[in-house]
Amino acid sequence: MMTMMMGEKWAQLGSVIGSIMFAWAMFNQYFPQQLRDFILKYGQKFVGFLSPNIHITFHEFSGEYFKRSEAYAAIQTYLSDKSSMKAKNLKAEVVKDSSQSVILSMAENEEVTDEFEGVKLLWASMKHAPRTQSFSWYPEASDGKRYYKLTFHKSKREFVTRTYIHHVLQEGKEITVRNRQRKLYTNNPSQNWHGYQARKWSHVAFEHPSTFDTLAMESKKKEEIKNDLTKFSQGKEYYKKIGKAWKRGYLLYGPPGTGKSSMIAAMADFLKYDIYDLELTTVKDNTELRKLLIETTSKSIIVIEDIDCSIDLTGQRKKKKEKVEEEEPKDPVSKMAKDEEEESNSTKVTLSGLLNFIDGIWSATGGERLIIFTTNHVEKLDPALIRRGRMDKHIELSYCSFQAFKVLAKNYLDVDSHQLFETIGHLLEETNITPADVAENLMPKSLTEDADACLKTLIEALETAKEEARKKAEEDMRLKVEKEEKEKQQVAQEDVKVDESLAKEVKENCVEVVKG
């Protein structure tokens, strides 16, 4: 009996659905398009008047098809985690410049719920099918218009429009930044800035393995730098409050091989920033320098390595020594062409232009940016270039200490302690050796070489460096003594010459007196 009643209900429901479908087909076939649009428009208004919900749509493309909406992309990213856990129908997309292989998102006509600050909201992924099939250069145009629809109770209108949507867009952008493939940029010469698909910067994927865990440095110093970077990355409101551009300068200095480039890579890994490696010698003048700055993005590190060797930052170009006449071109035309070539190859970036790049009005464009200089000779830099406010934090990367050695031993040999550590510690106190040299000696050179062999190799290298340093010190002392002896002899010779000159003058005066 119960089965028969259920069968009758299903039959009635099927009949109702069939009638609705038949009526809808008749409606689409016999009603004119304008009338159908009019009925649907006011029908939706009537249903909306009765419904307590509000709907907001976010279309994938705004205006032209090829211009994708940033809001749609942010919402898609925000919903990716929620949809992968809750939705039943998903689609996988390969997103350009993302560290993830595929991104999962809701398929069309799928819905997921979201809860924020106790308010439940409904997201739906929708698509308008095109009315007519037409050819288009853009696949999205022929495939239909996709959009997200947000549904919520009308009592939450102010909360959603002022708080929730801002939260979704902001969170979506932050997730995109976290998941993006970091890039390493280098500036192109200005003659390549024009033409089809010309770019001021070229880039490759940045996959440097250096991190703060692998840096050969004292733990206390690492934590100090990491805390400083964290404070900067979270300081948007603070920098706005004090009226400063959201940027920070770092000066990395020390002997070659002490890990300046590795430090930059570790900073980029820690903050998830891109790196712009600025080659100043290819920049013609200050105007080009400003144009390059404008083309950089936020959440990036602008690096100028070996700043003391890049250009003459005083703006006064040193004249080359005059060559021997036979080496100079005798033809005036050839000489003029050579002078023009040298002039075209030289950069006219000045100290003033570089200072404006770092700390001027143009430096405020973009925001959230680090500017890093590296140098082996900090004493050669102009004080105006590295003062606080431009290079805010000075970090000295010096020779390898015992704590830095222990980090390298852990990284290269997976050794935390060893009986040879004490010997190595004493030698490091007596010898100046860079972390790069220590790392090279710790690296196994064959499959049979173990930790003992590598540590002994390092001890031999340290003893050799110690002996060479002793010999160099003795040689320097010998040269210094010889130089002092020569100076004394020169002074003595000059004194003798003066005495002889005075004696001669006295003699001549006496002769003149006698004659008179």
Coordinates of C-alpha atoms in Angstrom, one line a residue:
M1 CA 0.0 0.0 0.0
M2 CA 2.8 2.4 1.0
T3 CA 4.7 1.5 -2.2
M4 CA 1.7 2.3 -4.3
M5 CA 1.2 5.7 -2.7
M6 CA 4.9 6.6 -3.2
G7 CA 4.6 5.6 -6.8
E8 CA 1.6 7.8 -7.3
K9 CA 3.4 10.8 -5.8
W10 CA 6.4 10.3 -8.0
A11 CA 4.2 10.0 -11.0
Q12 CA 2.4 13.2 -10.1
L13 CA 5.8 15.0 -9.6
G14 CA 7.0 13.8 -12.9
S15 CA 3.8 15.0 -14.6
V16 CA 4.3 18.4 -13.0
I17 CA 7.9 18.7 -14.1
G18 CA 7.0 17.6 -17.6
S19 CA 4.3 20.3 -17.7
I20 CA 6.7 22.9 -16.5
M21 CA 9.2 21.9 -19.1
F22 CA 6.6 21.9 -21.9
A23 CA 5.4 25.4 -20.8
W24 CA 9.0 26.7 -20.8
A25 CA 9.6 25.3 -24.3
M26 CA 6.4 27.0 -25.5
F27 CA 7.4 30.2 -23.8
N28 CA 10.9 30.2 -25.5
Q29 CA 9.5 29.2 -28.9
Y30 CA 6.4 31.4 -29.3
F31 CA 7.1 34.5 -27.2
P32 CA 9.3 37.2 -28.9
Q33 CA 12.7 37.9 -27.4
Q34 CA 11.8 41.4 -26.1
L35 CA 8.7 40.1 -24.4
R36 CA 10.6 37.2 -22.9
D37 CA 13.2 39.6 -21.5
F38 CA 10.5 41.8 -20.1
I39 CA 8.7 39.0 -18.4
L40 CA 11.9 37.5 -16.9
K41 CA 13.1 40.9 -15.7
Y42 CA 9.9 41.7 -13.8
G43 CA 9.5 38.1 -12.7
Q44 CA 12.9 38.2 -11.1
K45 CA 12.0 41.5 -9.4
F46 CA 8.8 40.0 -8.0
V47 CA 10.7 36.9 -6.7
G48 CA 13.3 39.2 -5.2
F49 CA 10.7 41.3 -3.5
L50 CA 9.4 38.2 -1.7
S51 CA 12.8 36.7 -1.0
P52 CA 14.8 37.8 2.1
N53 CA 18.1 37.2 0.3
I54 CA 20.4 39.5 -1.6
H55 CA 22.6 38.4 -4.5
I56 CA 25.9 40.0 -5.7
T57 CA 27.6 38.8 -8.9
F58 CA 31.3 39.1 -9.8
H59 CA 31.9 38.5 -13.5
E60 CA 35.1 37.0 -14.8
F61 CA 35.7 39.7 -17.4
S62 CA 35.0 43.4 -17.1
G63 CA 34.5 45.3 -20.3
E64 CA 36.7 43.6 -22.9
Y65 CA 37.0 39.8 -22.8
F66 CA 40.7 39.8 -22.6
K67 CA 40.8 41.9 -19.4
R68 CA 40.2 39.5 -16.5
S69 CA 38.7 40.9 -13.4
E70 CA 41.1 41.1 -10.4
A71 CA 38.1 40.6 -8.0
Y72 CA 37.1 37.4 -9.8
A73 CA 40.6 36.0 -9.6
A74 CA 40.9 36.9 -5.9
I75 CA 37.5 35.2 -5.2
Q76 CA 38.5 32.1 -7.1
T77 CA 41.7 31.8 -5.1
Y78 CA 39.9 32.5 -1.8
L79 CA 37.3 29.8 -2.5
S80 CA 39.9 27.2 -3.8
D81 CA 40.6 25.7 -0.4
K82 CA 37.0 25.7 0.7
S83 CA 35.7 24.3 -2.6
S84 CA 38.3 21.5 -2.6
M85 CA 37.0 20.4 0.8
K86 CA 33.3 20.9 0.4
A87 CA 32.3 20.9 -3.2
K88 CA 31.5 17.7 -5.1
N89 CA 32.2 18.9 -8.6
L90 CA 35.6 20.5 -9.1
K91 CA 37.7 21.6 -12.0
A92 CA 41.5 21.7 -12.1
E93 CA 43.4 24.6 -13.7
V94 CA 47.0 25.3 -14.3
V95 CA 47.7 28.8 -13.1
K96 CA 50.7 30.7 -14.6
D97 CA 53.5 31.7 -12.3
S98 CA 52.1 29.6 -9.4
S99 CA 54.2 27.3 -7.2
Q100 CA 51.3 24.8 -7.2
S101 CA 51.0 22.4 -10.1
V102 CA 47.2 22.8 -10.3
I103 CA 44.5 24.9 -8.6
L104 CA 41.2 23.3 -7.8
S105 CA 38.0 25.4 -8.0
M106 CA 34.3 24.9 -8.2
A107 CA 32.8 23.7 -11.5
E108 CA 29.9 25.6 -13.0
N109 CA 26.6 25.5 -11.1
E110 CA 28.3 24.3 -7.9
E111 CA 27.8 25.9 -4.5
V112 CA 29.8 26.1 -1.3
T113 CA 29.0 27.8 2.0
D114 CA 31.4 30.1 3.9
E115 CA 31.2 31.4 7.4
F116 CA 32.9 34.6 8.6
E117 CA 32.5 36.1 12.0
G118 CA 29.5 33.9 12.7
V119 CA 27.7 34.9 9.4
K120 CA 26.9 32.2 6.9
L121 CA 27.1 33.0 3.2
L122 CA 26.6 31.1 0.0
W123 CA 28.9 31.2 -3.0
A124 CA 27.8 29.7 -6.4
S125 CA 29.9 29.4 -9.6
M126 CA 27.7 30.2 -12.6
K127 CA 28.0 30.6 -16.4
H128 CA 25.9 32.4 -19.0
A129 CA 25.8 30.3 -22.1
P130 CA 26.2 32.3 -25.3
R131 CA 23.0 32.8 -27.3
T132 CA 24.7 32.3 -30.6
Q133 CA 27.7 30.4 -31.7
S134 CA 30.3 32.7 -33.1
F135 CA 34.1 32.7 -33.8
S136 CA 36.3 34.7 -31.4
W137 CA 40.0 35.1 -30.9
Y138 CA 39.3 34.7 -27.2
P139 CA 38.0 31.2 -26.1
E140 CA 36.2 32.7 -23.1
A141 CA 33.9 34.7 -25.4
S142 CA 32.6 31.6 -27.2
D143 CA 32.5 29.5 -24.1
G144 CA 30.2 31.8 -22.2
K145 CA 30.6 34.3 -19.4
R146 CA 31.5 32.9 -16.0
Y147 CA 30.7 34.6 -12.7
Y148 CA 30.5 34.0 -9.0
K149 CA 27.2 34.8 -7.2
L150 CA 27.2 35.6 -3.5
T151 CA 24.0 35.1 -1.6
F152 CA 23.2 36.3 1.9
H153 CA 20.4 37.6 4.1
K154 CA 19.4 41.2 3.5
S155 CA 19.9 42.0 7.2
K156 CA 23.7 41.5 6.7
R157 CA 23.9 43.9 3.7
E158 CA 26.2 46.4 5.5
F159 CA 28.4 43.7 7.0
V160 CA 28.9 42.0 3.7
T161 CA 29.5 45.1 1.6
R162 CA 31.8 46.9 4.1
T163 CA 33.7 44.0 5.8
Y164 CA 33.2 40.6 4.2
I165 CA 33.9 41.4 0.6
H166 CA 37.0 43.3 1.5
H167 CA 38.2 40.3 3.6
V168 CA 37.7 37.9 0.7
L169 CA 39.5 40.1 -1.8
Q170 CA 42.4 40.8 0.6
E171 CA 42.7 37.1 1.6
G172 CA 42.6 36.0 -2.0
K173 CA 45.4 38.3 -3.0
E174 CA 47.6 37.2 -0.1
I175 CA 47.0 33.5 -1.0
T176 CA 48.0 34.4 -4.5
V177 CA 51.2 36.0 -3.3
R178 CA 52.0 33.0 -1.1
N179 CA 51.5 30.5 -3.9
R180 CA 53.1 32.5 -6.7
Q181 CA 56.3 31.4 -8.4
R182 CA 59.0 33.9 -7.3
K183 CA 61.0 35.5 -10.0
L184 CA 64.5 36.9 -10.6
Y185 CA 64.5 40.0 -12.8
T186 CA 67.4 41.8 -14.6
N187 CA 67.1 45.1 -16.5
N188 CA 67.3 45.2 -20.2
P189 CA 69.4 47.8 -22.1
S190 CA 67.3 50.8 -23.0
Q191 CA 67.6 50.1 -26.8
N192 CA 65.5 47.0 -26.2
W193 CA 62.7 48.9 -24.5
H194 CA 60.7 49.5 -27.7
G195 CA 59.0 47.3 -30.1
Y196 CA 56.6 44.4 -30.0
Q197 CA 56.4 42.8 -26.5
A198 CA 59.4 44.8 -25.4
R199 CA 60.1 44.8 -21.7
K200 CA 62.3 46.9 -19.4
W201 CA 62.9 43.8 -17.2
S202 CA 63.5 40.1 -18.1
H203 CA 62.9 37.4 -15.6
V204 CA 63.4 33.7 -14.9
A205 CA 62.0 31.5 -12.1
F206 CA 63.8 32.1 -8.9
E207 CA 64.6 28.8 -7.3
H208 CA 67.7 29.5 -5.1
P209 CA 68.0 27.0 -2.3
S210 CA 69.5 29.3 0.3
T211 CA 67.4 29.9 3.5
F212 CA 68.1 31.3 6.9
D213 CA 68.5 27.7 8.1
T214 CA 71.4 27.1 5.7
L215 CA 73.1 30.4 6.2
A216 CA 76.5 30.2 8.0
M217 CA 75.9 32.7 10.7
E218 CA 75.4 33.0 14.4
S219 CA 71.9 32.2 15.5
K220 CA 71.4 35.4 17.4
K221 CA 72.3 37.5 14.4
K222 CA 69.9 35.4 12.2
E223 CA 67.0 36.0 14.6
E224 CA 67.8 39.7 14.7
I225 CA 67.6 40.0 10.9
K226 CA 64.4 37.8 10.7
N227 CA 62.7 39.9 13.3
D228 CA 63.6 43.0 11.5
L229 CA 62.2 41.6 8.2
T230 CA 59.0 40.4 9.9
K231 CA 58.4 43.8 11.5
F232 CA 58.9 45.5 8.1
S233 CA 56.5 43.2 6.2
Q234 CA 53.8 43.8 8.8
G235 CA 54.4 47.5 9.1
K236 CA 52.1 49.0 6.4
E237 CA 49.9 51.0 8.8
Y238 CA 53.0 51.9 10.9
Y239 CA 54.8 53.4 8.0
K240 CA 51.7 55.2 7.0
K241 CA 51.3 56.6 10.5
I242 CA 54.9 58.0 10.6
G243 CA 54.7 59.4 7.1
K244 CA 57.4 57.3 5.5
A245 CA 57.4 55.3 2.3
W246 CA 57.0 51.6 2.9
K247 CA 60.5 50.5 2.1
R248 CA 63.7 49.6 3.9
G249 CA 67.4 49.7 2.9
Y250 CA 70.0 47.1 3.8
L251 CA 73.7 47.4 3.3
L252 CA 75.5 44.1 3.2
Y253 CA 79.3 44.4 3.5
G254 CA 82.3 42.2 4.1
P255 CA 85.1 40.3 2.3
P256 CA 84.3 38.2 -0.8
G257 CA 82.9 34.8 -0.1
T258 CA 81.2 35.7 3.2
G259 CA 77.6 35.0 1.9
K260 CA 76.2 38.3 0.8
S261 CA 74.3 36.8 -2.2
S262 CA 73.1 33.9 -0.1
M263 CA 71.8 36.4 2.5
I264 CA 69.7 38.1 -0.3
A265 CA 68.3 34.8 -1.4
A266 CA 67.4 33.8 2.1
M267 CA 65.6 37.2 2.6
A268 CA 63.6 36.6 -0.6
D269 CA 62.7 33.1 0.6
F270 CA 61.7 34.3 4.1
L271 CA 59.5 37.1 2.8
K272 CA 58.4 35.4 -0.5
Y273 CA 59.5 38.4 -2.5
D274 CA 60.7 38.7 -6.1
I275 CA 64.3 40.0 -6.7
Y276 CA 65.2 42.8 -9.2
D277 CA 68.9 42.6 -9.9
L278 CA 69.7 46.1 -11.1
E279 CA 72.8 46.4 -13.3
L280 CA 73.7 50.1 -13.2
T281 CA 76.3 50.0 -15.9
T282 CA 73.5 49.4 -18.5
V283 CA 71.4 52.4 -17.3
K284 CA 72.1 55.5 -19.4
D285 CA 70.9 58.2 -17.1
N286 CA 68.8 59.2 -14.1
T287 CA 65.6 59.2 -16.2
E288 CA 66.1 55.6 -17.2
L289 CA 66.7 54.7 -13.6
R290 CA 63.4 56.2 -12.5
K291 CA 61.6 54.3 -15.4
L292 CA 63.0 51.1 -14.2
L293 CA 61.9 51.8 -10.6
I294 CA 58.3 52.4 -11.8
E295 CA 58.3 49.0 -13.5
T296 CA 59.1 47.1 -10.3
T297 CA 56.3 45.6 -8.3
S298 CA 55.6 45.6 -4.6
K299 CA 56.7 42.7 -2.4
S300 CA 60.1 42.8 -4.1
I301 CA 63.8 43.3 -3.3
I302 CA 65.9 45.6 -5.5
V303 CA 69.5 44.6 -5.4
I304 CA 72.6 46.5 -6.5
E305 CA 75.6 44.2 -6.0
D306 CA 79.2 45.6 -5.6
I307 CA 77.9 49.1 -5.5
D308 CA 81.4 50.5 -5.2
C309 CA 82.4 48.9 -8.5
S310 CA 79.3 49.7 -10.5
I311 CA 79.8 53.3 -11.5
D312 CA 81.5 56.5 -10.4
L313 CA 78.8 57.7 -8.0
T314 CA 80.3 61.2 -7.7
G315 CA 79.2 61.9 -11.3
Q316 CA 82.7 63.1 -12.1
R317 CA 84.0 60.7 -14.8
K318 CA 87.7 60.1 -14.4
K319 CA 89.6 60.9 -17.5
K320 CA 91.7 58.0 -18.9
K321 CA 95.4 58.5 -19.0
E322 CA 96.7 59.7 -22.3
K323 CA 98.2 57.0 -24.4
V324 CA 101.4 57.1 -26.3
E325 CA 101.1 58.9 -29.6
E326 CA 101.8 55.9 -31.7
E327 CA 98.9 54.0 -30.0
E328 CA 96.4 56.8 -30.7
P329 CA 94.6 56.8 -34.0
K330 CA 96.2 59.3 -36.3
D331 CA 93.0 59.7 -38.4
P332 CA 90.8 62.4 -36.8
V333 CA 87.6 60.7 -38.1
S334 CA 88.6 57.4 -36.4
K335 CA 89.5 59.3 -33.2
M336 CA 86.1 61.0 -33.2
A337 CA 84.2 57.8 -33.8
K338 CA 86.1 56.1 -30.9
D339 CA 85.3 59.0 -28.5
E340 CA 81.6 58.8 -29.5
E341 CA 81.6 55.1 -28.8
E342 CA 83.1 55.5 -25.4
E343 CA 80.6 58.3 -24.6
S344 CA 77.6 56.1 -25.7
N345 CA 78.9 53.2 -23.6
S346 CA 79.3 55.2 -20.4
T347 CA 76.5 55.7 -17.9
K348 CA 75.4 59.2 -16.7
V349 CA 73.7 58.0 -13.6
T350 CA 74.8 60.4 -10.8
L351 CA 75.0 60.1 -7.0
S352 CA 72.0 62.6 -6.9
G353 CA 70.0 60.4 -9.2
L354 CA 70.7 57.2 -7.2
L355 CA 69.8 59.0 -3.9
N356 CA 66.5 60.1 -5.4
F357 CA 66.0 56.5 -6.6
I358 CA 66.4 55.2 -3.0
D359 CA 64.9 58.0 -0.9
G360 CA 63.2 60.5 -3.2
I361 CA 59.6 61.0 -4.1
W362 CA 59.7 58.3 -6.8
S363 CA 60.8 55.7 -4.2
A364 CA 57.3 55.7 -2.6
T365 CA 55.7 54.2 -5.7
G366 CA 54.6 50.6 -5.2
G367 CA 55.4 50.1 -1.5
E368 CA 56.6 47.1 0.4
R369 CA 60.0 47.1 -1.1
L370 CA 63.5 46.3 0.1
I371 CA 66.6 48.0 -1.4
I372 CA 69.9 46.2 -0.8
F373 CA 73.4 47.2 -1.6
T374 CA 76.4 44.9 -1.3
T375 CA 80.0 45.9 -1.2
N376 CA 83.4 44.4 -0.3
H377 CA 84.8 47.9 0.6
V378 CA 82.3 49.9 2.6
E379 CA 84.9 52.6 3.2
K380 CA 84.8 53.5 -0.5
L381 CA 81.1 54.5 -0.5
D382 CA 79.9 58.1 -0.1
P383 CA 78.5 58.6 3.4
A384 CA 75.4 60.2 1.9
L385 CA 74.6 57.0 0.2
I386 CA 74.7 54.7 3.2
R387 CA 73.4 57.0 5.9
R388 CA 70.5 55.8 8.1
G389 CA 67.2 56.5 6.4
R390 CA 68.6 55.3 3.1
M391 CA 70.5 52.2 4.1
D392 CA 68.6 51.7 7.4
K393 CA 70.3 48.5 8.5
H394 CA 74.0 47.7 8.1
I395 CA 74.9 44.0 8.2
E396 CA 78.5 43.0 8.3
L397 CA 79.2 39.5 6.9
S398 CA 82.7 38.6 8.1
Y399 CA 85.0 35.6 8.2
C400 CA 83.7 32.2 9.4
S401 CA 83.2 31.8 13.1
F402 CA 82.8 28.6 15.1
Q403 CA 79.0 28.9 15.2
A404 CA 78.9 29.5 11.5
F405 CA 81.1 26.4 11.0
K406 CA 78.7 24.2 13.0
V407 CA 75.9 25.3 10.7
L408 CA 78.0 24.3 7.7
A409 CA 79.0 21.0 9.3
K410 CA 75.3 20.2 9.9
N411 CA 74.3 21.2 6.3
Y412 CA 77.2 19.5 4.5
L413 CA 78.0 16.5 6.7
D414 CA 74.9 16.1 8.9
V415 CA 77.2 16.3 11.9
D416 CA 76.3 18.1 15.1
S417 CA 79.4 17.3 17.1
H418 CA 82.8 15.7 16.5
Q419 CA 86.1 15.2 18.4
L420 CA 87.8 17.4 15.8
F421 CA 85.5 20.4 16.5
E422 CA 87.7 21.7 19.3
T423 CA 90.7 21.8 17.1
I424 CA 88.8 23.5 14.3
G425 CA 87.4 26.0 16.8
H426 CA 90.9 27.0 17.9
L427 CA 92.1 27.3 14.3
L428 CA 89.1 29.5 13.3
E429 CA 90.0 31.9 16.1
E430 CA 93.5 32.3 14.8
T431 CA 92.7 32.3 11.0
N432 CA 90.6 34.4 8.7
I433 CA 88.8 32.1 6.3
T434 CA 85.5 32.8 4.5
P435 CA 82.4 30.5 4.9
A436 CA 82.7 29.8 1.2
D437 CA 86.2 28.3 1.7
V438 CA 85.0 26.3 4.7
A439 CA 82.1 24.9 2.8
E440 CA 84.3 23.9 -0.1
N441 CA 86.5 21.9 2.2
L442 CA 83.6 20.3 4.0
M443 CA 82.0 19.1 0.7
P444 CA 82.7 15.4 0.0
K445 CA 84.7 15.0 -3.2
S446 CA 83.9 11.2 -3.7
L447 CA 81.4 8.6 -2.5
T448 CA 83.9 7.1 -0.1
E449 CA 84.8 10.4 1.6
D450 CA 83.2 10.6 5.0
A451 CA 82.8 13.3 7.7
D452 CA 86.2 12.4 9.3
A453 CA 88.0 12.9 6.0
C454 CA 86.3 16.2 5.3
L455 CA 87.0 17.6 8.7
K456 CA 90.6 16.6 8.4
T457 CA 90.8 18.3 5.0
L458 CA 89.4 21.5 6.6
I459 CA 92.0 21.3 9.4
E460 CA 94.7 21.1 6.8
A461 CA 93.3 24.0 4.9
L462 CA 93.1 26.1 8.1
E463 CA 96.7 25.2 9.1
T464 CA 97.8 26.2 5.6
A465 CA 95.9 29.5 5.7
K466 CA 97.4 30.1 9.2
E467 CA 100.9 29.5 7.9
E468 CA 100.4 31.7 4.8
A469 CA 99.0 34.5 7.0
R470 CA 102.1 34.2 9.3
K471 CA 104.4 34.4 6.3
K472 CA 102.5 37.3 4.8
A473 CA 102.6 39.2 8.2
E474 CA 106.4 38.6 8.3
E475 CA 106.8 39.8 4.7
D476 CA 104.7 42.9 5.4
M477 CA 106.8 43.6 8.5
R478 CA 110.0 43.2 6.4
L479 CA 108.7 45.5 3.7
K480 CA 107.7 48.0 6.4
V481 CA 111.1 48.0 7.9
E482 CA 112.8 48.4 4.5
K483 CA 110.5 51.3 3.7
E484 CA 111.3 53.0 7.0
E485 CA 115.1 52.5 6.3
K486 CA 114.7 54.0 2.9
E487 CA 112.8 56.9 4.2
K488 CA 115.6 57.5 6.8
Q489 CA 118.3 57.3 4.2
Q490 CA 116.4 59.7 2.0
V491 CA 116.0 62.2 4.9
A492 CA 119.7 61.8 5.7
Q493 CA 120.7 62.4 2.1
E494 CA 118.4 65.5 1.9
D495 CA 120.0 66.8 5.1
V496 CA 123.5 66.3 3.6
K497 CA 122.4 68.2 0.4
V498 CA 121.0 71.0 2.5
D499 CA 124.3 71.2 4.5
E500 CA 126.4 71.2 1.4
S501 CA 124.1 73.9 -0.1
L502 CA 124.5 76.1 3.0
A503 CA 128.2 75.6 3.0
K504 CA 128.5 76.6 -0.6
E505 CA 126.4 79.6 -0.1
V506 CA 128.4 80.7 2.9
K507 CA 131.6 80.3 1.0
E508 CA 130.3 82.3 -1.9
N509 CA 129.2 85.1 0.4
C510 CA 132.7 85.2 2.1
V511 CA 134.4 85.5 -1.3
E512 CA 132.2 88.3 -2.3
V513 CA 133.0 90.1 1.0
V514 CA 136.7 89.7 0.5
K515 CA 136.5 91.1 -3.0
G516 CA 134.4 94.0 -1.8

